[in-house]
Short mmCIF file of C-alpha atoms in Angstrom, two decimals:
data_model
loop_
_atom_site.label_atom_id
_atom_site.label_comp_id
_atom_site.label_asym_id
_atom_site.label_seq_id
_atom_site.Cartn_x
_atom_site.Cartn_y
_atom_site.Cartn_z
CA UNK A 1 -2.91 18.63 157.30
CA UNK A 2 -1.94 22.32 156.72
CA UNK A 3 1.72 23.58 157.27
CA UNK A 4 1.18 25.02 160.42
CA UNK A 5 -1.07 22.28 161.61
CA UNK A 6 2.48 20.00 160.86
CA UNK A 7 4.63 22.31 162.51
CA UNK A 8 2.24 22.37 165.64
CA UNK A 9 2.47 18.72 165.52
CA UNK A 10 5.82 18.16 165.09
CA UNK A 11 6.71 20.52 167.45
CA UNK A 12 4.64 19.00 170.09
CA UNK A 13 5.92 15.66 169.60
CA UNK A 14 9.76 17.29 169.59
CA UNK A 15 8.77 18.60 173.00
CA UNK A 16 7.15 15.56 174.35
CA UNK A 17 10.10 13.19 173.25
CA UNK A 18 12.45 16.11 174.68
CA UNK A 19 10.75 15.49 178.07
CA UNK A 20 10.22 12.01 178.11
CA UNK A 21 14.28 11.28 177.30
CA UNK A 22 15.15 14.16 180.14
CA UNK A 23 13.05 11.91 182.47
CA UNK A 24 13.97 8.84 181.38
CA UNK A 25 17.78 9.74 181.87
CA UNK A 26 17.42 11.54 184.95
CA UNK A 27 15.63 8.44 186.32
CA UNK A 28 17.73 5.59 185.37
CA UNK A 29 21.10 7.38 186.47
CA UNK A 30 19.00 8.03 190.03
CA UNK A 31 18.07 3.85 190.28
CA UNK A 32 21.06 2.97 188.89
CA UNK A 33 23.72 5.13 190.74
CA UNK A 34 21.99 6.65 194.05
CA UNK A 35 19.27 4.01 194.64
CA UNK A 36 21.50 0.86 194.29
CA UNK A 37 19.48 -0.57 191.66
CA UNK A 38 22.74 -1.72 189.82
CA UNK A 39 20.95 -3.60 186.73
CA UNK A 40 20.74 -1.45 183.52
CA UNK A 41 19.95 -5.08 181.60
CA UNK A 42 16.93 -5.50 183.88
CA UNK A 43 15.87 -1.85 183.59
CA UNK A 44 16.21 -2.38 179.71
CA UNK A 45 14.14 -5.39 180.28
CA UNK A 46 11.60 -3.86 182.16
CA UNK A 47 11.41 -1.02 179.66
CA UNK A 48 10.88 -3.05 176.79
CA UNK A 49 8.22 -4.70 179.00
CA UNK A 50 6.12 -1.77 179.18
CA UNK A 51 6.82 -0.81 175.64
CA UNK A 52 4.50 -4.35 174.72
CA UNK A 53 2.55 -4.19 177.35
CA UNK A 54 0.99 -0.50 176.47
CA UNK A 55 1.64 -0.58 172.77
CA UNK A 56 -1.07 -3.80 172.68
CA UNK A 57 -3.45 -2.08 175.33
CA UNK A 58 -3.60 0.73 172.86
CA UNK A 59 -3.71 -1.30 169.75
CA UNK A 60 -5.84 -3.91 170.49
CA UNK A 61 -8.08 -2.52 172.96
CA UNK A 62 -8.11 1.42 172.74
CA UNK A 63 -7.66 1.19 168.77
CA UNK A 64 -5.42 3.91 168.47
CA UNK A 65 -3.96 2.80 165.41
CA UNK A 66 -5.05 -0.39 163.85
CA UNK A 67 -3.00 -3.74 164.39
CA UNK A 68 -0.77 -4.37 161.22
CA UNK A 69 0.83 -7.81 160.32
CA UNK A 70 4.04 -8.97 159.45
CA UNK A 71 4.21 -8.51 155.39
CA UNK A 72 7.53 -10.45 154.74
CA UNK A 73 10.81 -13.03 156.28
CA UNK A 74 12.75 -9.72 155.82
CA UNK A 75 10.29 -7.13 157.45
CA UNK A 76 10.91 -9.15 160.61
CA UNK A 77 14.58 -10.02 160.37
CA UNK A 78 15.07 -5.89 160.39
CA UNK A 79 12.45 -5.52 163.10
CA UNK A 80 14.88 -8.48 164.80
CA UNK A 81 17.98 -6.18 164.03
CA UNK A 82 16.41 -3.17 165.28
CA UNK A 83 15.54 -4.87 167.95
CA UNK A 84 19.08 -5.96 169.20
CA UNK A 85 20.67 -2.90 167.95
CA UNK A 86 18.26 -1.14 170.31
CA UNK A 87 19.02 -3.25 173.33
CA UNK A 88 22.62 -2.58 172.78
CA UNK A 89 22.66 0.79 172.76
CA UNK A 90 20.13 1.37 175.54
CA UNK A 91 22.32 -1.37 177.48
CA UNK A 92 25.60 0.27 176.72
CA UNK A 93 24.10 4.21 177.52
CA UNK A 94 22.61 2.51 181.03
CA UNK A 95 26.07 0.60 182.29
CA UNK A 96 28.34 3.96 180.85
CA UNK A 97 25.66 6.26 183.45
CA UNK A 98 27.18 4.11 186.06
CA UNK A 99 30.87 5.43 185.64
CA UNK A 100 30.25 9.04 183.89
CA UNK A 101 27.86 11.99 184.99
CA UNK A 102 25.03 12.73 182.68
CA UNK A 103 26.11 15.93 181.90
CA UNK A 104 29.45 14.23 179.93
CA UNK A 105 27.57 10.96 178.91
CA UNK A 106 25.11 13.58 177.04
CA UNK A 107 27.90 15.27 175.43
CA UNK A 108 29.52 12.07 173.96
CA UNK A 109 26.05 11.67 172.74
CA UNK A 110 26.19 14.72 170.75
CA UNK A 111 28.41 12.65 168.55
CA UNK A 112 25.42 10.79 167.29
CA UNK A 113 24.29 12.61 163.97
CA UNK A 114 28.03 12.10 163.19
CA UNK A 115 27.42 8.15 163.42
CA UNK A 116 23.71 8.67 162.05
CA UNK A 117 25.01 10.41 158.70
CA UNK A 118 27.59 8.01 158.29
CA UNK A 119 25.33 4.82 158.67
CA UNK A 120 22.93 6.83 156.45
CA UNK A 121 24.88 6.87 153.56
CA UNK A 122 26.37 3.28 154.01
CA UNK A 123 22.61 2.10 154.24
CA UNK A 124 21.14 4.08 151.46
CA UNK A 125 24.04 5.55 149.32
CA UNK A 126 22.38 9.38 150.41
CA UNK A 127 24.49 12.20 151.00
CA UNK A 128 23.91 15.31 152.80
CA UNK A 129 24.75 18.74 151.65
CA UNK A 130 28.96 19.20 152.58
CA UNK A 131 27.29 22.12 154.98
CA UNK A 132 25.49 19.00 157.21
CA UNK A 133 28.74 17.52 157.44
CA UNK A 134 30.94 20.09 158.50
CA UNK A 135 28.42 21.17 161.02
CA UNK A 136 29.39 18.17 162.88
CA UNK A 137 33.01 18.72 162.71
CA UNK A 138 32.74 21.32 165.74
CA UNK A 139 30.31 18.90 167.81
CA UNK A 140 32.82 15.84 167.70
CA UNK A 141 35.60 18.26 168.53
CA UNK A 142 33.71 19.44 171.25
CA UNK A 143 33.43 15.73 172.74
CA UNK A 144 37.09 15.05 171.76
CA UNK A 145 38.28 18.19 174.26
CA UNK A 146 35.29 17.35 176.56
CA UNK A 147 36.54 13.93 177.04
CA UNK A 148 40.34 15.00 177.67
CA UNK A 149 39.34 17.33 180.39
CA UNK A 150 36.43 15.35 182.16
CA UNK A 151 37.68 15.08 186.07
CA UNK A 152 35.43 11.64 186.72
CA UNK A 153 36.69 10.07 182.93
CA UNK A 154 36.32 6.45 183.14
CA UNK A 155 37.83 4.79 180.27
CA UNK A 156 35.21 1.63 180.35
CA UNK A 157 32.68 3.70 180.22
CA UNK A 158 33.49 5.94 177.35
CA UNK A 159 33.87 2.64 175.68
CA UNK A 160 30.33 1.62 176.04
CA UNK A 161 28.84 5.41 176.20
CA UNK A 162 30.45 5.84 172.44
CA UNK A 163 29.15 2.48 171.26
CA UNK A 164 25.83 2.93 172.77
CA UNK A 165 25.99 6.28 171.24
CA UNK A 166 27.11 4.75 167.67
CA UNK A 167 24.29 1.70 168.05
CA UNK A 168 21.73 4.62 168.63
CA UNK A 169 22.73 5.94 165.19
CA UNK A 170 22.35 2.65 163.26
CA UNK A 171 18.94 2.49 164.82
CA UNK A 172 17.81 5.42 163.85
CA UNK A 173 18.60 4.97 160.21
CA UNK A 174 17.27 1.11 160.58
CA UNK A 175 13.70 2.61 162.32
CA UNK A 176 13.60 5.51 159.60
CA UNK A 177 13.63 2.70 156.75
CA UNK A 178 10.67 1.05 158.40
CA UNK A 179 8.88 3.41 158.89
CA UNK A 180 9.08 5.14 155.35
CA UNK A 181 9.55 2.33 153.51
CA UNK A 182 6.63 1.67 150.96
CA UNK A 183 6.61 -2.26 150.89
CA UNK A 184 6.85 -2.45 154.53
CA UNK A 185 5.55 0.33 155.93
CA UNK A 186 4.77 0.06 159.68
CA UNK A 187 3.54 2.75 161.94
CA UNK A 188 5.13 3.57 165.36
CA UNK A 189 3.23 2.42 167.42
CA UNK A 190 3.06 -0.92 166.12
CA UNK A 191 6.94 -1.09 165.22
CA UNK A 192 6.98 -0.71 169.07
CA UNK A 193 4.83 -3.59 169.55
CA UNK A 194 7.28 -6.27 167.27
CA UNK A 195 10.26 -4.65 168.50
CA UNK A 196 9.81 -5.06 172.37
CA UNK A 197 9.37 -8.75 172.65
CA UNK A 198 11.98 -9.80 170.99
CA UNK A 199 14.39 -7.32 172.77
CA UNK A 200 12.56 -8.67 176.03
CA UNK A 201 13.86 -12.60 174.57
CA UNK A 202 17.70 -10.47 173.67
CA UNK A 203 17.42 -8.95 177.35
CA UNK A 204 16.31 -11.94 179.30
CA UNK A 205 19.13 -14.68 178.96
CA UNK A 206 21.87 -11.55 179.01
CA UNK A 207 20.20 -10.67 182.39
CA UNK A 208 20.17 -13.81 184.18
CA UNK A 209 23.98 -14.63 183.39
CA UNK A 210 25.50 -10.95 183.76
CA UNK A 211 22.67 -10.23 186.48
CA UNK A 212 22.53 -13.28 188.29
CA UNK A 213 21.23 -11.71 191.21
CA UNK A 214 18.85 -9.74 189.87
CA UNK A 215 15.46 -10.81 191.15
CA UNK A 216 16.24 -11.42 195.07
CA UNK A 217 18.35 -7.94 194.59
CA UNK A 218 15.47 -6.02 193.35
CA UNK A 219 12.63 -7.95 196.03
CA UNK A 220 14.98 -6.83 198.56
CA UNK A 221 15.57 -3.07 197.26
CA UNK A 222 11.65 -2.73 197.14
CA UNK A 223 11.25 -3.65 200.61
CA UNK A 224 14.12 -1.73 201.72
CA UNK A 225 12.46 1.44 200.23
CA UNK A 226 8.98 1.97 199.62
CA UNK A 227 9.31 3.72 196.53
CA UNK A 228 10.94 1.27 194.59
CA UNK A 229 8.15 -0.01 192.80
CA UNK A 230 6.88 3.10 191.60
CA UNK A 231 9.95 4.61 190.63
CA UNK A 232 10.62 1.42 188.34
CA UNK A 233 6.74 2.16 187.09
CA UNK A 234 7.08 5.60 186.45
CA UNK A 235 10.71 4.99 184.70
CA UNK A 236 9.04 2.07 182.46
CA UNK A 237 6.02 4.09 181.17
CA UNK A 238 8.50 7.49 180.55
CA UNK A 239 10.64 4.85 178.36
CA UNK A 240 7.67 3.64 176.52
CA UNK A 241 6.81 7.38 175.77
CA UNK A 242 10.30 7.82 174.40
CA UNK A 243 10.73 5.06 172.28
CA UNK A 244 7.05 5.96 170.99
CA UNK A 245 7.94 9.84 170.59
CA UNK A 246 11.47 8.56 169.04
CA UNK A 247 9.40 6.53 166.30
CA UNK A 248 6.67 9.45 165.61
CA UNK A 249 9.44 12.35 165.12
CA UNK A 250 11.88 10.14 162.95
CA UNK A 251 8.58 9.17 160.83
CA UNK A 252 7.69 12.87 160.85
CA UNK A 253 11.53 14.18 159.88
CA UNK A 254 14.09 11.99 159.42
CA UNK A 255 16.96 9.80 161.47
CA UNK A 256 19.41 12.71 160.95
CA UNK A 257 16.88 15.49 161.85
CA UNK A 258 15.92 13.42 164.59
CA UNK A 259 19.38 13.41 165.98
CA UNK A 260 20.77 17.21 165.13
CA UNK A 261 17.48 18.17 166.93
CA UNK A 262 19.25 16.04 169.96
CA UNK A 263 22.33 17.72 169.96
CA UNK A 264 20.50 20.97 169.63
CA UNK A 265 20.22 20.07 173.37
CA UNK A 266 23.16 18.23 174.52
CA UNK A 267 25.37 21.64 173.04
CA UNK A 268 24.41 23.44 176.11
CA UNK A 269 25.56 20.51 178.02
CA UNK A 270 28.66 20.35 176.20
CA UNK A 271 29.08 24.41 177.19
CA UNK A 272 28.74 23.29 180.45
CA UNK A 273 31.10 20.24 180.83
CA UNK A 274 33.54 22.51 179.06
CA UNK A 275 32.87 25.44 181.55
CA UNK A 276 33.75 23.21 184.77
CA UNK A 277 36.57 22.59 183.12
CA UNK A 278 37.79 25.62 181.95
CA UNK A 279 36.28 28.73 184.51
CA UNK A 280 37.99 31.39 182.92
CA UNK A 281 37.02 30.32 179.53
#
């Protein structure tokens, strides 16, 4: 593939990842917060759901890609890690939308190449150029003055936005090894497909005792309002496109790149946050 033809693609799959995440977020801080759908486990759940579900439609029936096996004991027990690590942090980002607005929980987030270089180098002894590093410096300032000033700070869910935001990192790092390295090499879509059911088995139990209402909850909800079902659909597919787009760019870059490109975003956000706070500034 030529230069431009990579640039093209990368680009592409940038935007679409861009889009899918803005959607994704949007949605779940609508159902979770305005639509009294109060289950971020079960939405995780049902995410990871249609993660398998469409990953082996398009393996196994629409060859995309062809199926790939299991190589080694410690191929899976990372694809196990990666699989918690995931849960957590999409767990922790879903219950922290429930006490902060979107606009600050995407500015703590900003603090995630931060976490992503420092797992980076604890994983794989690299470092970055001293310039990568003190680029961050301003973004986790940022947060830091961010967070002092927010009107609707909760404390709880800083807590879990900032671990979510930290267990993101490690993910990234863990999902970049993966997928570059040579012995066990898998490719995105696949990674996908032995990642989700054993978050679905992490998700499940954690539901049904911090969720214990969860089922008649969500029966009632749908008949309550029509759109229910759809909106949990259209949420679950959006998810599967982001955790697919998250694979193909960190593949295609790297987990660092993957997450500067994020806060490439979330800096306007941060403008803003600090903007309501300070109107003259």
């Amino acid at each position: 593939m030529s230069s431009k033809k990579q640039a093209i693609f990368i680009s592409s799959l940038v935007i679409l990842w861009y889009s899918s995440n803005i959607g994704v977020i949007l949605l779940n801080k609508f159902l979770l917060s305005n639509y009294g759908f109060r289950f971020p486990i079960f939405l995780t759940m049902c995410h990871m759901a249609a993660c398998a579900i469409l990953s082996y439609i398009s393996i196994v029936f629409l060859k995309v890609v062809p199926l790939q096996t299991l190589k080694s004991k410690s191929q899976f027990v990372k694809i196990a890690t990666l699989s918690v690590v995931f849960c957590g942090s999409v767990v922790g980002g879903n219950i922290s939308l429930r006490y902060l607005a979107v606009s600050f929980n995407q500015a703590v987030g900003a603090t995630t190449p931060f976490f992503t270089a420092l797992f980076a180098y604890l994983a794989t002894l690299k470092r970055e150029a001293w310039v990568t590093y003190a680029a961050l410096v301003p973004v986790v300032t940022g947060v830091v003055i961010a967070s002092g000033g927010e009107p609707s700070f909760h404390f709880f869910g800083f807590v879990m936005c900032i671990s979510a935001t930290a267990a993101r990192a490690f993910k990234s790092v863990l999902q970049g090894i993966l997928l570059s390295s040579e012995g066990e090499k898998l490719n995105s879509m696949n990674l996908l497909l032995y990642m989700s059911p054993i978050a679905i088995l992490v998700l499940l139990p954690a539901a049904l005792i911090m969720e214990p209402n969860v089922v008649d909850d969500t029966l009632s909800l749908g008949r309550e309002h029509k759109f229910m079902w759809l909106l949990l659909l259209v949420n679950s597919v959006m998810a599967y496109s982001a955790n697919l787009s998250n694979f193909l760019v960190t593949k295609h870059t790297s987990a660092l790149t993957l997450q500067v490109l994020t806060s490439l975003t979330l800096f306007f956000l941060v403008l803003c946050v600090l903007h309501n706070y300070f109107p003259n500034y």
